[in-house]
């Protein structure tokens, strides 16, 4: 039975696309069939972050409008055989996404894959609503920062009211993914504490992704971070989150400050 | 940290030049409006299929179009699954 996930946040720039790519790759690396779907029509970027930008022929809108078959628009990842991407259109506008069209594509994807991961556009409008509409699970990506937490709260409200599951009296499963967490700043009291964010949003924690230079390196290279540097702290955190999605009960690793050599030598002097 | 990292040969290949090259190729296509290749590809696919269909029955679903955009040359690959042909007169 396929699971449909939406990666959403309300606010832009918090790490939705990075997280979609990393979680999709992490799940596919365990041998499951995964498709990542870009819903950001007009401003697609998942293809670029996944390193598939040169291979896009058809996109989600082409499939919805019947110009291409789904199998023709899916791009198979060159590194992981069980990972595919369905790109968004770069040229059409978001009105080309119809509710019926999206429903039909999602139904087809459910047949083909174990996991369907929808990368939502920022905002709370049509595109974001369509991205979350068919989801069984939602991953709410949040930075430990006031505006991000506020927008996440808004999105959580929408997940509980406008999705198909909610309309049918069910409940969409929500998970908090805290990204760009800086343990050093948190230790100095300069950043919202994890407990505070959890208390305010009160949804279960899926993982904490530490702020890391490896994330930028991964997008530079066009590879999900779990592939480009699998042993790095963010990659481990994503891999852990993926295992939790699969139902494993794992304690969430809280990133700790990793002091550099100089900082350790001069400990207490600065 | 990064200074020490490079001393010890960690991440010796920097990623920024890769990012620049990828963006240059991508944006060169998108700025000239070639980003919307799917209309051309649609036509190509339809016409190529039409020609082939005159001779063989082809399943529309068994056609795959692949593309790899390069800096100066792009590769278009059209994969058509052709059903087993039987000598005429046999069922």
Short mmCIF file of C-alpha atoms in Angstrom, two decimals:
data_model
loop_
_atom_site.label_atom_id
_atom_site.label_comp_id
_atom_site.label_asym_id
_atom_site.label_seq_id
_atom_site.Cartn_x
_atom_site.Cartn_y
_atom_site.Cartn_z
CA UNK A 1 0.00 0.00 0.00
CA UNK A 2 1.57 3.24 -1.15
CA UNK A 3 2.04 6.10 1.24
CA UNK A 4 1.61 9.65 0.04
CA UNK A 5 3.64 12.28 1.86
CA UNK A 6 3.61 16.02 1.48
CA UNK A 7 6.62 18.10 2.47
CA UNK A 8 5.25 21.50 3.38
CA UNK A 9 6.01 24.57 5.51
CA UNK A 10 4.13 27.69 4.48
CA UNK A 11 7.31 29.73 4.59
CA UNK A 12 9.81 29.60 1.74
CA UNK A 13 13.49 28.79 2.04
CA UNK A 14 13.25 26.54 5.09
CA UNK A 15 14.41 23.38 3.29
CA UNK A 16 11.37 21.71 1.72
CA UNK A 17 13.07 20.77 -1.54
CA UNK A 18 16.32 19.72 0.15
CA UNK A 19 14.33 17.58 2.58
CA UNK A 20 12.19 16.05 -0.19
CA UNK A 21 15.31 15.02 -2.09
CA UNK A 22 17.14 13.74 0.99
CA UNK A 23 14.20 11.77 2.43
CA UNK A 24 13.29 10.39 -1.00
CA UNK A 25 16.85 9.22 -1.55
CA UNK A 26 17.14 7.81 1.99
CA UNK A 27 13.95 5.75 1.55
CA UNK A 28 14.99 4.59 -1.93
CA UNK A 29 18.43 3.62 -0.62
CA UNK A 30 16.71 0.98 1.51
CA UNK A 31 15.34 -0.55 -1.70
CA UNK A 32 11.83 0.89 -1.69
CA UNK A 33 10.23 2.38 -4.77
CA UNK A 34 10.07 6.12 -4.33
CA UNK A 35 8.90 9.00 -6.49
CA UNK A 36 9.45 12.64 -5.60
CA UNK A 37 6.94 15.03 -7.18
CA UNK A 38 7.55 18.75 -7.68
CA UNK A 39 4.37 20.80 -7.19
CA UNK A 40 6.06 24.18 -7.57
CA UNK A 41 4.67 24.98 -11.01
CA UNK A 42 6.49 27.88 -12.67
CA UNK A 43 9.40 27.75 -10.23
CA UNK A 44 10.54 24.16 -10.28
CA UNK A 45 13.76 23.32 -8.48
CA UNK A 46 13.52 19.74 -7.30
CA UNK A 47 15.00 18.63 -10.65
CA UNK A 48 18.02 20.87 -10.06
CA UNK A 49 18.58 19.73 -6.48
CA UNK A 50 18.30 16.10 -7.64
CA UNK A 51 20.70 16.69 -10.56
CA UNK A 52 18.10 15.79 -13.20
CA UNK A 53 17.66 19.26 -14.74
CA UNK A 54 19.23 18.27 -18.04
CA UNK A 55 16.97 15.29 -18.48
CA UNK A 56 13.53 16.87 -18.15
CA UNK A 57 11.39 16.18 -21.22
CA UNK A 58 7.82 16.15 -19.96
CA UNK A 59 6.39 17.34 -16.67
CA UNK A 60 3.41 17.05 -14.36
CA UNK A 61 1.36 19.53 -16.40
CA UNK A 62 2.03 17.61 -19.64
CA UNK A 63 0.68 14.49 -17.94
CA UNK A 64 -2.37 16.29 -16.57
CA UNK A 65 -3.16 17.79 -19.96
CA UNK A 66 -2.71 14.46 -21.69
CA UNK A 67 0.32 15.49 -23.77
CA UNK A 68 2.41 12.74 -22.23
CA UNK A 69 1.93 9.49 -20.38
CA UNK A 70 3.03 9.35 -16.76
CA UNK A 71 5.73 6.80 -17.61
CA UNK A 72 7.15 9.22 -20.15
CA UNK A 73 7.41 12.09 -17.67
CA UNK A 74 9.02 10.10 -14.85
CA UNK A 75 12.81 10.45 -14.72
CA UNK A 76 14.71 7.57 -13.18
CA UNK A 77 17.56 8.64 -10.93
CA UNK A 78 20.95 7.63 -12.33
CA UNK A 79 22.40 6.70 -8.93
CA UNK A 80 19.51 4.92 -7.21
CA UNK A 81 17.45 2.66 -9.41
CA UNK A 82 14.35 2.75 -7.20
CA UNK A 83 14.16 6.56 -7.14
CA UNK A 84 12.21 8.60 -9.70
CA UNK A 85 11.32 12.24 -10.08
CA UNK A 86 8.25 13.84 -11.61
CA UNK A 87 9.21 17.43 -12.44
CA UNK A 88 6.96 20.48 -12.39
CA UNK A 89 6.51 22.70 -15.41
CA UNK A 90 8.81 25.70 -15.63
CA UNK A 91 6.79 27.57 -18.22
CA UNK A 92 3.11 27.09 -17.46
CA UNK A 93 1.32 28.83 -14.63
CA UNK A 94 -0.15 27.13 -11.62
CA UNK A 95 -3.72 27.31 -12.97
CA UNK A 96 -2.79 24.46 -15.28
CA UNK A 97 -2.88 22.21 -12.20
CA UNK A 98 -6.44 20.96 -12.00
CA UNK A 99 -7.84 19.12 -9.01
CA UNK A 100 -9.05 16.23 -11.20
CA UNK A 101 -5.74 16.06 -13.05
CA UNK A 102 -3.75 15.90 -9.83
CA UNK A 103 -6.13 13.26 -8.43
CA UNK A 104 -5.65 11.06 -11.48
CA UNK A 105 -1.84 11.38 -11.42
CA UNK A 106 -1.72 10.63 -7.70
CA UNK A 107 -3.86 7.53 -8.18
CA UNK A 108 -1.48 6.29 -10.88
CA UNK A 109 1.57 7.01 -8.72
CA UNK A 110 0.05 5.08 -5.81
CA UNK A 111 -0.11 2.02 -8.06
CA UNK A 112 3.52 2.25 -9.14
CA UNK A 113 5.40 3.27 -5.99
CA UNK A 114 5.75 2.52 -2.29
CA UNK A 115 6.27 6.17 -1.43
CA UNK A 116 4.98 9.28 -3.20
CA UNK A 117 6.66 12.39 -1.79
CA UNK A 118 5.13 15.70 -2.85
CA UNK A 119 7.31 18.80 -2.61
CA UNK A 120 4.91 21.64 -1.88
CA UNK A 121 5.43 25.20 -3.10
CA UNK A 122 5.73 27.89 -0.42
CA UNK A 123 2.60 29.77 0.54
CA UNK A 124 -0.89 28.60 1.37
CA UNK A 125 -2.55 28.95 -2.00
CA UNK A 126 -3.73 26.63 -4.72
CA UNK A 127 -0.41 24.91 -5.41
CA UNK A 128 0.25 24.22 -1.74
CA UNK A 129 -3.31 23.01 -1.23
CA UNK A 130 -3.17 20.65 -4.18
CA UNK A 131 0.18 19.29 -3.00
CA UNK A 132 -1.26 18.37 0.40
CA UNK A 133 -4.70 17.30 -0.79
CA UNK A 134 -4.02 13.60 -1.30
CA UNK A 135 -1.46 13.10 1.45
CA UNK A 136 -1.65 10.45 4.15
CA UNK A 137 1.29 11.99 6.00
CA UNK A 138 2.59 15.53 6.17
CA UNK A 139 6.13 16.54 6.98
CA UNK A 140 6.10 20.08 8.29
CA UNK A 141 9.54 21.58 7.73
CA UNK A 142 10.29 24.27 10.31
CA UNK A 143 13.31 26.38 11.19
CA UNK A 144 13.79 27.34 14.84
CA UNK A 145 12.80 30.90 14.05
CA UNK A 146 9.63 32.85 14.84
CA UNK A 147 8.18 33.44 11.36
CA UNK A 148 8.78 29.85 10.30
CA UNK A 149 7.06 28.49 13.41
CA UNK A 150 4.09 30.81 12.89
CA UNK A 151 3.70 29.74 9.25
CA UNK A 152 4.00 26.07 10.21
CA UNK A 153 1.18 26.53 12.69
CA UNK A 154 -0.97 27.93 9.91
CA UNK A 155 -0.12 25.01 7.62
CA UNK A 156 -0.95 22.49 10.36
CA UNK A 157 -4.39 24.08 10.58
CA UNK A 158 -4.86 23.68 6.83
CA UNK A 159 -3.76 20.05 6.95
CA UNK A 160 -6.50 19.39 9.48
CA UNK A 161 -9.20 21.15 7.49
CA UNK A 162 -8.73 21.12 3.72
CA UNK A 163 -7.13 17.76 2.87
CA UNK A 164 -9.12 14.88 1.50
CA UNK A 165 -8.37 12.78 4.58
CA UNK A 166 -9.67 15.54 6.84
CA UNK A 167 -12.81 15.96 4.74
CA UNK A 168 -13.55 12.26 5.00
CA UNK A 169 -13.36 12.48 8.77
CA UNK A 170 -9.88 10.98 8.94
CA UNK A 171 -6.74 12.54 10.23
CA UNK A 172 -3.60 13.25 8.31
CA UNK A 173 -0.48 12.17 10.21
CA UNK A 174 1.75 15.14 10.84
CA UNK A 175 5.47 15.07 11.56
CA UNK A 176 7.75 17.94 12.47
CA UNK A 177 11.11 18.15 10.73
CA UNK A 178 13.25 20.80 12.38
CA UNK A 179 15.87 21.99 9.91
CA UNK A 180 18.85 24.36 10.01
CA UNK A 181 19.26 23.72 13.70
CA UNK A 182 22.45 25.27 15.02
CA UNK A 183 23.47 23.58 18.28
CA UNK A 184 26.07 26.22 19.11
CA UNK A 185 23.58 29.05 18.89
CA UNK A 186 20.97 27.02 20.72
CA UNK A 187 23.49 26.42 23.54
CA UNK A 188 24.08 30.16 23.76
CA UNK A 189 20.35 30.75 24.00
CA UNK A 190 20.23 32.57 20.66
CA UNK A 191 17.82 30.21 18.99
CA UNK A 192 14.38 28.89 19.83
CA UNK A 193 14.77 25.71 21.84
CA UNK A 194 13.59 22.40 20.42
CA UNK A 195 11.24 21.88 23.36
CA UNK A 196 9.71 25.31 22.76
CA UNK A 197 9.01 24.64 19.09
CA UNK A 198 7.56 21.22 19.95
CA UNK A 199 5.36 22.68 22.63
CA UNK A 200 4.04 25.44 20.39
CA UNK A 201 3.31 23.25 17.37
CA UNK A 202 2.53 20.07 19.35
CA UNK A 203 3.04 17.54 16.58
CA UNK A 204 5.45 14.60 16.86
CA UNK A 205 9.09 15.17 16.00
CA UNK A 206 10.41 13.31 12.95
CA UNK A 207 13.97 14.57 13.14
CA UNK A 208 16.35 17.44 13.68
CA UNK A 209 18.59 18.37 10.79
CA UNK A 210 21.65 20.35 11.86
CA UNK A 211 22.72 23.42 9.90
CA UNK A 212 25.60 22.19 7.76
CA UNK A 213 27.83 23.22 4.88
CA UNK A 214 27.20 19.76 3.42
CA UNK A 215 23.66 20.76 2.46
CA UNK A 216 24.87 23.56 0.19
CA UNK A 217 27.54 21.28 -1.23
CA UNK A 218 24.87 18.71 -2.04
CA UNK A 219 22.72 21.17 -3.96
CA UNK A 220 25.80 22.51 -5.77
CA UNK A 221 26.51 18.99 -6.96
CA UNK A 222 22.88 18.10 -7.69
CA UNK A 223 22.81 15.15 -5.32
CA UNK A 224 20.63 14.53 -2.27
CA UNK A 225 22.83 14.99 0.82
CA UNK A 226 22.31 11.35 1.83
CA UNK A 227 24.16 10.45 -1.38
CA UNK A 228 26.76 13.21 -1.63
CA UNK A 229 28.05 12.83 1.93
CA UNK A 230 26.25 9.93 3.60
CA UNK A 231 28.30 10.14 6.80
CA UNK A 232 27.71 13.83 7.41
CA UNK A 233 25.48 14.87 10.33
CA UNK A 234 22.59 16.12 8.12
CA UNK A 235 22.65 12.93 6.01
CA UNK A 236 22.55 10.77 9.12
CA UNK A 237 19.68 12.82 10.49
CA UNK A 238 17.71 12.41 7.24
CA UNK A 239 18.43 8.68 7.12
CA UNK A 240 17.19 8.41 10.70
CA UNK A 241 14.03 10.36 9.85
CA UNK A 242 13.40 8.02 6.92
CA UNK A 243 13.64 5.00 9.21
CA UNK A 244 11.13 6.61 11.53
CA UNK A 245 8.78 7.14 8.58
CA UNK A 246 9.03 3.42 7.94
CA UNK A 247 7.73 2.87 11.43
CA UNK A 248 10.93 2.18 13.33
CA UNK A 249 10.95 3.46 16.89
CA UNK A 250 14.15 5.45 17.20
CA UNK A 251 15.23 8.02 19.70
CA UNK A 252 15.68 11.39 17.93
CA UNK A 253 19.34 12.40 17.86
CA UNK A 254 19.77 15.94 19.06
CA UNK A 255 22.72 17.53 17.25
CA UNK A 256 25.48 18.64 19.59
CA UNK A 257 28.03 21.32 19.06
CA UNK A 258 31.08 19.95 17.30
CA UNK A 259 33.95 22.12 18.36
CA UNK A 260 36.81 22.65 15.96
CA UNK A 261 40.41 22.03 16.94
CA UNK A 262 41.08 25.70 17.67
CA UNK A 263 37.96 26.07 19.76
CA UNK A 264 38.97 23.02 21.78
CA UNK A 265 42.53 24.29 22.29
CA UNK A 266 41.40 27.67 23.45
CA UNK A 267 38.43 26.44 25.39
CA UNK A 268 37.27 29.00 27.88
CA UNK A 269 39.58 31.72 26.66
CA UNK A 270 37.32 33.31 24.10
CA UNK B 1 37.91 24.40 10.44
CA UNK B 2 37.76 24.67 6.67
CA UNK B 3 41.40 25.74 6.62
CA UNK B 4 42.39 22.65 8.55
CA UNK B 5 40.05 20.58 6.46
CA UNK B 6 41.79 21.55 3.25
CA UNK B 7 45.21 20.97 4.84
CA UNK B 8 44.25 17.40 5.50
CA UNK B 9 42.83 16.89 2.06
CA UNK B 10 39.19 16.84 3.11
CA UNK B 11 36.79 17.92 0.36
CA UNK B 12 39.65 18.81 -1.93
CA UNK B 13 37.26 19.17 -4.87
CA UNK B 14 35.17 22.26 -4.38
CA UNK B 15 31.54 22.14 -5.37
CA UNK B 16 30.93 25.75 -6.39
CA UNK B 17 32.39 25.38 -9.92
CA UNK B 18 30.13 22.38 -10.49
CA UNK B 19 27.17 24.50 -9.41
CA UNK B 20 28.19 27.31 -11.77
CA UNK B 21 28.55 24.98 -14.77
CA UNK B 22 25.20 23.31 -14.12
CA UNK B 23 23.45 26.66 -13.85
CA UNK B 24 25.08 28.04 -17.00
CA UNK B 25 23.88 25.13 -19.11
CA UNK B 26 20.40 25.22 -17.60
CA UNK B 27 19.88 28.96 -17.84
CA UNK B 28 21.22 29.13 -21.39
CA UNK B 29 18.32 26.89 -22.36
CA UNK B 30 15.69 28.62 -20.27
CA UNK B 31 16.58 32.18 -21.27
CA UNK B 32 16.32 31.55 -24.98
CA UNK B 33 12.91 30.00 -24.51
CA UNK B 34 14.32 26.63 -25.39
CA UNK B 35 13.32 25.62 -21.90
CA UNK B 36 9.94 24.72 -23.31
CA UNK B 37 11.13 21.90 -25.50
CA UNK B 38 8.18 19.71 -24.76
CA UNK B 39 6.07 21.12 -27.62
CA UNK B 40 8.79 20.34 -30.14
CA UNK B 41 9.34 16.94 -28.57
CA UNK B 42 5.61 16.27 -28.69
CA UNK B 43 5.53 17.00 -32.41
CA UNK B 44 8.64 14.97 -33.09
CA UNK B 45 7.29 12.03 -31.19
CA UNK B 46 3.88 12.20 -32.90
CA UNK B 47 5.35 12.45 -36.38
CA UNK B 48 7.94 9.74 -35.90
CA UNK B 49 5.24 7.47 -34.53
CA UNK B 50 2.98 8.22 -37.45
CA UNK B 51 5.62 7.09 -39.91
CA UNK B 52 6.34 3.92 -37.99
CA UNK B 53 2.66 3.14 -37.55
CA UNK B 54 2.24 2.95 -41.32
CA UNK B 55 4.24 -0.24 -41.15
CA UNK B 56 3.92 -1.66 -37.64
CA UNK B 57 1.30 -1.54 -34.90
CA UNK B 58 2.92 0.42 -32.08
CA UNK B 59 1.54 0.76 -28.58
CA UNK B 60 1.52 4.44 -27.68
CA UNK B 61 2.47 3.55 -24.10
CA UNK B 62 5.58 1.69 -25.18
CA UNK B 63 7.33 4.81 -26.37
CA UNK B 64 9.97 6.49 -24.21
CA UNK B 65 11.54 9.84 -24.98
CA UNK B 66 14.80 10.64 -23.21
CA UNK B 67 16.84 13.78 -23.29
CA UNK B 68 20.26 14.79 -22.03
CA UNK B 69 21.03 18.46 -22.50
CA UNK B 70 24.67 19.28 -22.93
CA UNK B 71 26.62 22.46 -23.32
CA UNK B 72 26.80 22.41 -27.09
CA UNK B 73 25.08 19.14 -27.99
CA UNK B 74 21.94 17.59 -26.60
CA UNK B 75 20.99 13.97 -26.99
CA UNK B 76 17.43 13.01 -27.83
CA UNK B 77 16.62 9.34 -27.54
CA UNK B 78 13.29 7.91 -28.68
CA UNK B 79 12.74 4.34 -27.61
CA UNK B 80 9.95 2.46 -29.37
CA UNK B 81 9.08 -1.05 -28.35
CA UNK B 82 8.28 -2.97 -31.52
CA UNK B 83 6.03 -6.00 -31.13
CA UNK B 84 7.28 -9.32 -32.44
CA UNK B 85 6.69 -9.45 -36.16
CA UNK B 86 5.17 -12.59 -37.60
CA UNK B 87 5.50 -13.59 -41.21
CA UNK B 88 2.32 -12.58 -42.98
CA UNK B 89 -0.37 -15.21 -43.45
CA UNK B 90 0.11 -16.70 -39.98
CA UNK B 91 -2.17 -15.92 -37.03
#
